[in-house]
Coordinates of C-alpha atoms in Angstrom, one line a residue:
Chain A
M36 CA -0.2 0.0 0.0
K37 CA 1.9 3.0 -1.2
S38 CA 0.3 5.7 1.1
Q39 CA 1.3 3.7 4.0
S40 CA 4.6 3.0 3.1
S41 CA 5.4 6.7 2.2
S42 CA 4.5 7.5 5.5
Q43 CA 6.8 5.4 7.6
G44 CA 9.3 6.8 10.0
T45 CA 8.8 10.4 8.6
I46 CA 6.0 11.9 9.9
S47 CA 6.1 13.8 13.1
F48 CA 3.2 15.9 12.4
A49 CA 0.1 14.8 10.9
T50 CA -3.5 15.8 11.0
A51 CA -6.5 13.8 10.0
I52 CA -9.3 15.6 8.4
S53 CA -12.7 14.9 9.5
P54 CA -15.8 17.5 8.5
G55 CA -16.9 18.2 11.5
D56 CA -14.0 20.3 12.5
S57 CA -13.3 23.6 11.4
I58 CA -10.5 24.7 13.5
D59 CA -8.8 22.1 15.5
N60 CA -8.4 18.6 14.3
Y61 CA -7.3 15.2 15.1
G62 CA -3.3 14.8 15.0
V63 CA 0.1 13.4 15.8
G64 CA 2.9 15.9 17.0
R65 CA 5.9 15.8 19.2
V66 CA 6.2 18.2 22.1
L67 CA 8.2 21.1 21.9
F68 CA 7.6 22.7 25.2
S69 CA 5.1 22.0 28.3
H70 CA 4.2 23.6 31.2
R71 CA 3.0 20.4 32.5
P72 CA 5.5 17.7 34.2
D73 CA 3.4 14.9 32.4
F74 CA 4.1 16.0 28.9
K75 CA 7.9 16.5 28.1
K76 CA 10.0 17.8 25.5
G77 CA 10.1 15.2 22.8
D78 CA 7.0 13.2 23.8
L79 CA 5.1 12.1 21.1
V80 CA 1.3 12.9 21.3
A81 CA -2.1 12.5 19.7
G82 CA -5.0 14.8 20.2
L83 CA -7.1 18.0 19.1
L84 CA -4.4 20.0 17.3
T85 CA -5.0 23.4 15.0
W86 CA -4.1 23.0 11.4
G87 CA -0.3 23.9 11.3
E88 CA 3.1 22.9 11.7
Y89 CA 3.1 23.8 15.1
S90 CA 0.2 24.1 17.6
I91 CA -0.4 25.6 20.9
V92 CA -2.6 22.8 23.3
K93 CA -4.6 24.3 26.0
E94 CA -5.5 22.7 29.2
G95 CA -8.4 20.4 29.1
S96 CA -7.9 19.6 25.5
L97 CA -8.0 16.0 24.5
L98 CA -4.1 15.1 24.3
N99 CA -2.6 11.7 25.0
K100 CA 0.9 10.5 25.0
L101 CA 1.7 7.8 22.4
D102 CA 4.2 5.0 23.1
P103 CA 7.4 5.4 20.5
N104 CA 8.1 1.7 20.2
T105 CA 4.9 0.3 18.9
G106 CA 6.8 0.1 15.7
F107 CA 3.5 1.4 14.1
P108 CA 3.8 4.7 11.6
L109 CA 3.1 7.7 13.3
S110 CA -0.2 8.2 10.9
Y111 CA -1.7 4.9 12.3
H112 CA -2.3 7.1 15.4
V113 CA -4.9 9.5 13.6
G114 CA -6.3 6.5 11.5
V115 CA -6.5 2.9 12.5
L116 CA -5.4 3.5 16.0
G117 CA -7.4 6.4 16.5
F118 CA -10.9 7.9 16.2
S119 CA -11.3 6.1 12.8
G120 CA -10.6 2.8 14.1
L121 CA -12.6 3.2 17.5
T122 CA -15.4 4.4 15.2
A123 CA -15.3 1.2 13.4
Y124 CA -14.8 -1.2 16.2
G125 CA -17.2 0.2 18.4
G126 CA -19.7 1.1 15.9
F127 CA -19.5 -2.6 14.5
F128 CA -19.4 -4.5 17.7
E129 CA -21.3 -2.4 20.1
V130 CA -23.8 -0.8 17.9
C131 CA -24.5 -3.6 15.5
K132 CA -24.1 -6.3 17.7
P133 CA -23.2 -8.9 14.9
K134 CA -22.8 -12.8 15.3
P135 CA -20.6 -14.7 13.2
G136 CA -22.4 -15.8 9.8
E137 CA -24.3 -12.9 9.6
K138 CA -24.8 -10.7 6.7
V139 CA -22.9 -7.3 6.9
F140 CA -23.3 -4.4 4.4
V141 CA -20.8 -1.6 4.4
S142 CA -21.2 1.5 2.3
A143 CA -18.3 3.9 1.5
A144 CA -16.5 0.8 2.2
S145 CA -13.1 1.8 1.1
G146 CA -13.4 5.0 3.4
S147 CA -11.2 5.5 6.6
I148 CA -13.8 3.9 8.6
G149 CA -15.7 1.3 6.3
H150 CA -12.5 -0.5 5.2
L151 CA -11.8 -1.5 8.8
V152 CA -15.7 -2.0 9.6
G153 CA -15.3 -4.6 6.6
Q154 CA -12.4 -6.4 7.8
Y155 CA -13.6 -6.6 11.5
A156 CA -16.6 -8.3 10.3
K157 CA -14.5 -10.7 8.2
L158 CA -12.6 -11.4 11.2
L159 CA -15.6 -12.4 13.2
G160 CA -16.7 -14.7 10.6
C161 CA -19.5 -12.4 8.7
Y162 CA -20.4 -12.4 5.2
V163 CA -19.3 -9.0 4.0
V164 CA -20.3 -6.6 1.2
G165 CA -19.3 -3.2 0.1
S166 CA -20.1 -0.3 -1.9
A167 CA -17.9 2.1 -3.4
G168 CA -17.7 4.9 -6.1
S169 CA -15.2 3.4 -8.5
Q170 CA -14.3 0.0 -10.1
E171 CA -10.4 0.2 -8.4
K172 CA -12.1 0.8 -5.0
V173 CA -14.1 -2.4 -5.6
N174 CA -11.3 -4.3 -6.6
F175 CA -9.2 -3.2 -3.9
L176 CA -11.9 -4.5 -1.3
K177 CA -12.5 -7.8 -2.9
E178 CA -8.8 -8.6 -3.8
R179 CA -6.8 -6.7 -0.9
L180 CA -9.1 -6.5 2.0
G181 CA -10.9 -9.7 1.6
F182 CA -14.7 -8.4 1.0
D183 CA -16.8 -11.2 -0.1
D184 CA -18.2 -9.1 -2.7
A185 CA -18.2 -5.2 -3.6
F186 CA -20.1 -3.2 -6.1
N187 CA -19.6 0.2 -7.7
Y188 CA -22.8 2.1 -7.0
K189 CA -22.1 4.5 -9.7
Q190 CA -22.6 2.0 -12.2
E191 CA -25.9 0.5 -10.6
T192 CA -29.3 1.7 -12.0
D193 CA -31.1 0.6 -9.1
L194 CA -29.6 0.2 -5.6
K195 CA -32.4 -2.2 -4.2
S196 CA -31.7 -4.7 -6.9
A197 CA -27.7 -4.4 -6.4
L198 CA -28.2 -5.4 -2.9
K199 CA -30.5 -8.2 -3.8
R200 CA -27.9 -9.6 -6.0
C201 CA -25.3 -9.6 -3.3
F202 CA -27.4 -10.5 -0.8
P203 CA -29.6 -13.3 -1.8
Q204 CA -30.4 -14.1 1.8
G205 CA -31.0 -10.5 3.1
I206 CA -29.0 -8.1 5.0
D207 CA -28.5 -8.4 9.2
V208 CA -26.3 -5.7 9.6
Y209 CA -25.7 -2.3 7.6
F210 CA -23.2 -0.1 8.6
D211 CA -24.2 3.4 7.2
N212 CA -21.7 5.9 5.9
V213 CA -23.9 7.5 3.4
G214 CA -27.6 7.8 4.2
G215 CA -29.9 8.6 1.4
R216 CA -30.8 6.2 -1.3
M217 CA -28.5 3.2 0.0
L218 CA -30.2 3.7 3.2
E219 CA -33.8 3.1 1.9
A220 CA -32.4 0.4 -0.3
A221 CA -30.6 -1.7 2.6
V222 CA -33.8 -1.1 4.4
A223 CA -35.8 -2.8 1.9
N224 CA -33.2 -5.5 1.7
M225 CA -33.0 -6.4 5.4
N226 CA -33.7 -9.3 7.2
S227 CA -36.2 -9.3 10.6
F228 CA -34.4 -7.9 13.6
G229 CA -31.8 -6.2 11.1
R230 CA -29.5 -3.5 12.4
V231 CA -28.6 -0.2 10.8
A232 CA -25.6 1.7 12.7
V233 CA -25.7 5.2 11.2
C234 CA -21.8 6.8 11.0
G235 CA -22.0 9.2 8.5
V236 CA -24.6 10.7 6.1
I237 CA -22.1 11.9 3.0
S238 CA -25.2 12.1 1.1
E239 CA -26.6 15.0 3.1
Y240 CA -23.2 16.8 3.4
T241 CA -23.1 17.5 -0.2
N242 CA -26.8 17.4 -1.1
A243 CA -29.6 17.9 1.3
T244 CA -32.3 17.1 -1.1
T245 CA -31.1 13.2 -1.1
R246 CA -32.3 12.6 2.5
A247 CA -33.4 8.8 3.3
A248 CA -37.1 8.0 3.3
P249 CA -36.8 4.3 4.4
E250 CA -40.3 2.1 4.1
M251 CA -41.5 2.6 7.6
L252 CA -43.5 -0.6 7.3
D253 CA -40.5 -2.5 6.9
I254 CA -38.7 -1.1 10.0
V255 CA -41.8 -2.3 11.8
Y256 CA -42.8 -5.5 10.5
K257 CA -39.2 -6.6 10.0
R258 CA -38.4 -5.0 13.6
I259 CA -35.2 -2.9 12.2
T260 CA -33.2 -0.6 14.7
I261 CA -31.9 2.4 13.1
K262 CA -29.4 3.9 15.6
G263 CA -26.8 7.0 15.2
F264 CA -23.7 7.0 17.1
L265 CA -20.6 8.9 17.8
A266 CA -17.2 7.5 18.8
S267 CA -17.0 9.9 21.7
D268 CA -19.8 7.4 23.0
L269 CA -17.8 4.3 22.5
M270 CA -14.9 4.9 25.1
N271 CA -15.7 1.9 27.1
V272 CA -14.5 -0.2 24.3
Y273 CA -11.4 2.0 23.8
A274 CA -9.0 -0.6 25.6
E275 CA -10.3 -3.6 24.1
F276 CA -10.3 -2.1 20.7
L277 CA -7.0 -0.9 21.0
S278 CA -5.5 -4.2 22.0
K279 CA -7.2 -6.2 19.1
T280 CA -6.3 -4.0 16.8
V281 CA -2.8 -3.8 17.6
E282 CA -3.1 -7.8 17.7
Y283 CA -4.9 -7.9 14.4
L284 CA -2.1 -5.2 12.6
K285 CA 0.6 -7.2 14.0
G286 CA -0.5 -10.4 12.9
G287 CA -1.0 -9.2 9.6
K288 CA -4.9 -10.0 9.8
L289 CA -5.9 -6.5 9.6
K290 CA -4.7 -3.8 6.6
T291 CA -5.2 -0.1 6.8
I292 CA -5.5 2.3 4.1
E293 CA -4.0 5.7 4.0
D294 CA -4.1 8.5 1.7
I295 CA -1.5 11.0 2.5
S296 CA -1.1 14.2 1.1
R297 CA 1.6 16.8 2.0
G298 CA 1.7 20.3 3.4
V299 CA -0.6 22.9 4.6
E300 CA -1.3 23.9 1.1
S301 CA -3.1 20.4 0.5
I302 CA -5.5 21.1 3.4
P303 CA -8.5 22.5 1.2
S304 CA -8.3 20.1 -1.7
A305 CA -7.6 17.0 0.6
F306 CA -11.2 18.2 2.5
I307 CA -12.8 18.7 -0.9
G308 CA -12.0 15.6 -2.0
L309 CA -13.4 13.9 1.1
F310 CA -16.9 14.9 -0.3
N311 CA -16.5 13.7 -4.0
G312 CA -15.2 10.3 -2.8
E313 CA -11.4 10.9 -4.1
N314 CA -9.7 9.4 -1.0
M315 CA -9.0 5.7 -0.5
G316 CA -8.8 5.0 3.3
K317 CA -8.2 7.5 5.8
K318 CA -7.5 10.7 4.5
I319 CA -4.5 12.6 6.1
V320 CA -2.3 15.6 5.7
K321 CA 1.3 15.7 6.6
V322 CA 1.6 19.2 7.4
A323 CA 5.4 18.8 8.8
D324 CA 8.4 16.3 8.7
E325 CA 10.2 15.9 12.2
Chain B
M223 CA -67.2 6.7 28.5
K224 CA -70.2 5.9 26.3
S225 CA -68.6 2.7 24.5
Q226 CA -67.2 1.4 27.3
S227 CA -70.3 1.2 29.3
S228 CA -72.5 0.1 26.5
S229 CA -70.4 -3.3 26.2
Q230 CA -70.7 -4.2 30.0
G231 CA -72.0 -7.5 30.4
T232 CA -73.4 -7.8 27.2
I233 CA -70.7 -8.9 24.5
S234 CA -70.2 -12.3 24.1
F235 CA -68.2 -12.2 20.7
A236 CA -66.4 -9.0 19.8
T237 CA -64.0 -9.0 17.5
A238 CA -61.1 -6.4 17.4
I239 CA -60.1 -4.6 13.9
S240 CA -56.5 -4.2 13.2
P241 CA -55.3 -3.4 9.4
G242 CA -52.9 -6.3 9.0
D243 CA -55.6 -9.3 9.5
S244 CA -57.8 -10.0 6.4
I245 CA -59.3 -13.0 7.8
D246 CA -58.9 -13.7 11.1
N247 CA -58.8 -11.0 13.9
Y248 CA -58.4 -11.0 17.5
G249 CA -61.7 -11.5 19.3
V250 CA -63.3 -12.8 22.4
G251 CA -66.3 -15.9 22.1
R252 CA -68.0 -18.5 24.3
V253 CA -66.9 -22.0 23.3
L254 CA -69.8 -24.1 22.2
F255 CA -68.2 -27.1 21.1
S256 CA -64.8 -28.7 21.5
H257 CA -62.5 -31.6 20.5
R258 CA -60.1 -30.5 23.5
P259 CA -60.5 -31.6 26.8
D260 CA -58.7 -28.2 28.1
F261 CA -61.6 -26.2 26.2
K262 CA -65.1 -26.9 27.5
K263 CA -68.5 -26.0 26.1
G264 CA -68.9 -22.6 28.0
D265 CA -65.7 -21.3 28.4
L266 CA -64.6 -18.1 27.5
V267 CA -61.9 -17.6 25.0
A268 CA -59.7 -15.0 23.4
G269 CA -57.5 -15.5 20.4
L270 CA -57.7 -15.7 16.5
L271 CA -61.2 -16.0 15.3
T272 CA -63.0 -15.3 11.8
W273 CA -65.3 -12.2 11.4
G274 CA -68.6 -13.8 12.3
E275 CA -70.9 -14.7 14.9
Y276 CA -69.4 -18.3 14.9
S277 CA -66.0 -19.3 14.4
I278 CA -64.1 -22.5 14.0
V279 CA -60.6 -22.4 15.5
K280 CA -58.2 -24.9 14.3
E281 CA -55.5 -26.9 16.7
G282 CA -52.4 -24.7 16.7
S283 CA -54.2 -21.0 16.5
L284 CA -53.6 -18.8 19.2
L285 CA -56.7 -19.0 21.7
N286 CA -56.2 -18.8 25.4
K287 CA -59.0 -19.3 28.0
L288 CA -60.2 -16.0 29.9
D289 CA -61.1 -15.8 33.6
P290 CA -64.9 -15.4 33.7
N291 CA -64.3 -13.7 37.2
T292 CA -62.1 -10.7 36.6
G293 CA -65.0 -8.1 36.6
F294 CA -63.9 -6.6 33.4
P295 CA -66.2 -6.1 30.4
L296 CA -65.3 -8.6 27.8
S297 CA -64.2 -6.1 25.2
Y298 CA -61.4 -5.4 27.6
H299 CA -59.5 -8.8 26.6
V300 CA -59.3 -7.6 22.9
G301 CA -58.0 -4.0 24.1
V302 CA -56.4 -3.0 27.1
L303 CA -55.9 -6.8 28.3
G304 CA -55.2 -8.1 24.9
F305 CA -52.7 -6.9 22.2
S306 CA -53.3 -3.4 22.4
G307 CA -52.2 -3.1 25.9
L308 CA -49.6 -5.4 25.4
T309 CA -48.3 -3.3 22.5
A310 CA -48.4 -0.2 24.6
Y311 CA -47.0 -1.5 27.4
G312 CA -44.1 -3.7 25.9
G313 CA -43.5 -0.8 23.3
F314 CA -43.2 2.0 25.8
F315 CA -41.2 0.2 28.5
E316 CA -39.2 -2.4 26.4
V317 CA -38.7 -0.6 23.3
C318 CA -38.5 3.1 24.6
K319 CA -36.8 2.4 28.0
P320 CA -37.9 5.5 29.6
K321 CA -36.7 7.1 32.9
P322 CA -39.2 8.8 35.2
G323 CA -39.0 12.7 34.4
E324 CA -38.5 12.0 30.7
K325 CA -40.4 14.2 28.0
V326 CA -42.4 11.5 26.0
F327 CA -44.3 12.2 23.0
V328 CA -47.3 9.7 21.3
S329 CA -48.9 10.3 18.4
A330 CA -52.2 8.8 17.5
A331 CA -52.4 9.4 21.0
S332 CA -56.4 9.0 21.4
G333 CA -56.0 5.5 19.8
S334 CA -56.2 2.2 20.9
I335 CA -52.4 2.1 21.5
G336 CA -51.5 5.7 22.0
H337 CA -54.3 6.2 24.9
L338 CA -52.6 3.5 26.8
V339 CA -49.1 4.5 26.1
G340 CA -49.6 7.9 27.5
Q341 CA -51.0 6.9 30.7
Y342 CA -48.6 4.1 31.4
A343 CA -45.7 7.1 30.9
K344 CA -47.7 9.2 33.2
L345 CA -47.7 6.6 35.7
L346 CA -44.0 6.4 35.3
G347 CA -43.6 10.2 36.0
C348 CA -43.0 11.5 32.5
Y349 CA -44.1 14.6 31.0
V350 CA -46.4 13.3 28.3
V351 CA -47.6 15.4 25.2
G352 CA -50.0 13.7 22.4
S353 CA -51.1 14.5 18.9
A354 CA -54.4 13.8 17.8
G355 CA -56.6 14.8 14.7
S356 CA -59.6 16.9 16.5
Q357 CA -60.2 18.9 19.1
E358 CA -62.5 16.6 20.8
K359 CA -59.7 14.2 21.0
V360 CA -57.3 16.8 22.3
N361 CA -59.7 17.6 24.9
F362 CA -60.1 14.2 26.2
L363 CA -56.5 13.4 26.4
K364 CA -55.6 16.6 28.5
E365 CA -59.1 16.5 30.5
R366 CA -59.9 12.9 31.0
L367 CA -56.6 11.0 30.3
G368 CA -54.0 13.4 32.2
F369 CA -51.5 14.2 29.5
D370 CA -49.7 17.3 30.0
D371 CA -50.3 18.8 27.0
A372 CA -51.8 17.7 23.6
F373 CA -52.3 19.1 20.1
N374 CA -54.5 18.8 16.9
Y375 CA -52.1 18.3 14.3
K376 CA -54.5 19.4 11.5
Q377 CA -54.6 23.0 13.2
E378 CA -50.9 22.9 12.9
T379 CA -49.2 24.8 9.8
D380 CA -46.0 23.9 11.1
L381 CA -45.3 20.3 12.7
K382 CA -41.7 21.0 14.2
S383 CA -42.7 24.1 15.6
A384 CA -45.8 22.6 17.2
L385 CA -43.4 20.1 19.0
K386 CA -40.8 22.9 19.9
R387 CA -43.9 24.6 21.6
C388 CA -44.9 21.7 23.6
F389 CA -41.4 20.5 24.5
P390 CA -39.2 23.5 25.0
Q391 CA -36.8 21.0 26.7
G392 CA -37.0 18.5 23.6
I393 CA -38.1 15.0 23.4
D394 CA -36.4 12.0 25.0
V395 CA -39.0 9.3 23.8
Y396 CA -41.1 9.3 20.7
F397 CA -43.7 6.5 20.4
D398 CA -44.6 6.4 16.8
N399 CA -48.1 5.4 15.6
V400 CA -48.2 7.7 12.4
G401 CA -44.7 7.9 10.6
G402 CA -44.3 10.6 8.1
R403 CA -43.9 14.2 8.5
M404 CA -44.7 13.7 12.3
L405 CA -41.6 11.7 12.5
E406 CA -39.4 14.0 10.8
A407 CA -40.5 16.7 13.1
A408 CA -40.2 14.6 16.2
V409 CA -36.6 13.8 15.2
A410 CA -35.8 17.4 14.9
N411 CA -36.9 18.1 18.2
M412 CA -35.3 15.2 20.1
N413 CA -32.6 15.0 22.7
S414 CA -29.2 13.2 22.5
F415 CA -30.0 9.6 23.1
G416 CA -33.6 10.0 22.2
R417 CA -35.6 6.8 21.4
V418 CA -38.3 6.4 18.5
A419 CA -40.5 3.3 19.1
V420 CA -42.2 2.6 15.8
C421 CA -45.4 1.0 16.4
G422 CA -47.5 2.1 13.4
V423 CA -47.5 4.0 10.2
I424 CA -51.2 5.4 9.6
S425 CA -49.2 8.1 7.2
E426 CA -48.1 5.2 5.0
Y427 CA -51.1 2.9 5.3
T428 CA -53.1 5.7 3.5
N429 CA -50.7 7.6 1.2
A430 CA -47.3 6.0 0.4
T431 CA -45.8 9.3 -0.9
T432 CA -45.7 10.4 2.8
R433 CA -42.9 8.6 3.6
A434 CA -40.9 9.9 6.7
A435 CA -37.2 11.3 5.6
P436 CA -35.9 12.4 9.0
E437 CA -32.6 14.4 9.1
M438 CA -30.1 11.5 9.3
L439 CA -27.4 14.1 10.6
D440 CA -29.4 14.6 13.9
I441 CA -29.7 10.7 14.0
V442 CA -26.2 10.6 14.2
Y443 CA -25.2 13.6 16.0
K444 CA -27.9 12.9 18.6
R445 CA -27.2 9.2 18.6
I446 CA -31.1 8.8 18.2
T447 CA -32.4 5.3 17.9
I448 CA -35.2 4.2 15.8
K449 CA -36.9 0.9 16.4
G450 CA -39.6 -1.0 14.7
F451 CA -41.3 -3.6 17.0
L452 CA -44.2 -6.1 17.0
A453 CA -46.4 -7.0 20.2
S454 CA -45.7 -10.8 19.4
D455 CA -41.9 -10.1 20.2
L456 CA -43.1 -8.8 23.6
M457 CA -44.3 -12.0 25.3
N458 CA -41.4 -11.8 27.7
V459 CA -43.0 -9.0 29.3
Y460 CA -46.8 -10.4 29.1
A461 CA -47.4 -11.6 32.6
E462 CA -45.7 -8.6 33.8
F463 CA -48.1 -6.4 31.9
L464 CA -51.0 -8.3 32.6
S465 CA -50.6 -8.2 36.2
K466 CA -49.4 -4.3 36.4
T467 CA -52.5 -3.4 33.9
V468 CA -54.9 -5.3 36.1
E469 CA -53.9 -3.3 39.1
Y470 CA -54.0 -0.1 37.4
L471 CA -57.5 -0.4 35.9
K472 CA -58.9 -1.8 39.3
G473 CA -57.2 1.3 40.8
G474 CA -58.8 3.6 38.8
K475 CA -55.5 4.7 37.6
L476 CA -55.7 3.7 34.0
K477 CA -58.7 4.4 31.9
T478 CA -59.4 2.6 28.5
I479 CA -61.4 3.8 25.7
E480 CA -63.3 1.8 23.5
D481 CA -65.1 2.7 20.3
I482 CA -67.8 -0.2 19.6
S483 CA -70.1 -0.9 16.7
R484 CA -72.5 -3.5 16.4
G485 CA -72.9 -6.3 13.6
V486 CA -71.0 -7.7 11.1
E487 CA -72.8 -5.1 8.7
S488 CA -70.6 -2.5 10.6
I489 CA -67.3 -4.1 9.8
P490 CA -66.4 -2.4 6.7
S491 CA -66.9 1.3 7.8
A492 CA -65.5 0.4 10.8
F493 CA -62.4 -0.8 9.3
I494 CA -62.4 2.1 6.7
G495 CA -63.0 4.7 9.7
L496 CA -59.6 3.6 11.1
F497 CA -57.7 5.0 8.4
N498 CA -59.4 8.3 8.6
G499 CA -59.0 8.7 12.5
E500 CA -62.5 8.2 13.2
N501 CA -62.2 6.1 16.2
M502 CA -61.5 7.3 19.7
G503 CA -59.4 4.3 21.7
K504 CA -59.7 0.7 20.8
K505 CA -62.1 0.2 17.7
I506 CA -64.4 -3.2 18.3
V507 CA -67.0 -4.8 16.1
K508 CA -69.4 -6.3 18.7
V509 CA -70.7 -9.3 16.1
A510 CA -72.8 -11.4 18.6
D511 CA -74.7 -10.9 21.9
E512 CA -74.8 -13.8 24.1

């Protein structure tokens, strides 16, 4: 994975992009100066940092020290080992309550969270299908990440039929990153007692007219649960998430994809690209070398 | 309550109407002849019966013996002590997981299930608001059933504003009987960790174009849960429901409303009336006297 290797050993200060944050963002950095005895010069930290090569972190902000000896690229701490990973792990296991053998659908499956959800689901023993916006992404999901199937939603004239084709036995769990028509199609294909975890709503970020109007009769008769969640509510599984994910990464059972651009000047295009599906995996801006 | 008293002591065979059933329906009857030793001539029974003065119940059908000495009208066994009551009780307590002091909204609040949900919520110590389709129903909810507030949705130009007015502190629990625009407005007014129990979708029964398209960003950021359910999944609380409800009824803490029409010839208009909001409380057709 190109993006992954390009970041190894060189990032001192990477900032992850997420649409909700206008000023601060989740990033990794090295302490240059500190008033607090528990953060010393040279310590590696992850937390809410401002966009830029240097950042002043005030008392009370989210900031954690990193273990410099994990052997993972620093970028992992804003992605697979950071909030993206926690969102994927906690959202899947805690919100979806999946069982081995269940049929799992993930939209935006090549995105920062989706590509992890699909792999966690495979590790549990589920049948996993992802949707993505290009043939390249679809191939990647199937050939590199072990998804059972995947489809390019832009090539489908009818999403309900696409899901019917991929899930002849119906969907038990839908990890929803997009909302809109895809959510409607997933509900239409769900089995009784199906669960939808609503993690993101890409369709509404870019076009408010595409709001999902799922068939409520399906929701009643199939006893479907639709549940929104945020990673901040999942801190109770943080320790479990971290130990399992480190174990999977070290054992080669989990792959992460990163899409790293360089320099503060790349921030606007990186940010806009998120809404156009330009990224593959976690979008990261590397604003400074060590 | 006119309909309630008119049924006392006279019904031998009442059948409840629910839109999902085309042939059988939930009713009360007296056994005339039986091949089974556990059902004797003269026993009162409740279960799935065909529309008509006489019914043949096959082996394996849902049929339970009734205690003839409860002192309640027989009609109660198709309403407040039957599936309507179980749906209200189990849907509220099991699906909504309410806490005392929480703010509860019930739509179709004067309907067979809604009028019970609102009273269960008051008994728990919640703040309760109901919506209904006439001023008469609104008055009944506030003056006779103890709802904290109620509004006539037909008189409101903007449902979001109506709910904002009734819930200045937001909604924690929405017991949804109608779907459509009301569900959207409720989601817009929900507090964080709000719960929606989807019991029925009147708006979709009559007009499939009124499907709800709630703001999914609200669902994510406010971590809202929307959950469909059926009474048949709530049998685990049946014993608790029955003992509590009998206690409440005997103590005068719970009132039930019934809307009884007479004769098989009233079935079509009774059925159609359900979709036009003509009934108040549980719609029952009394097809035979004893």
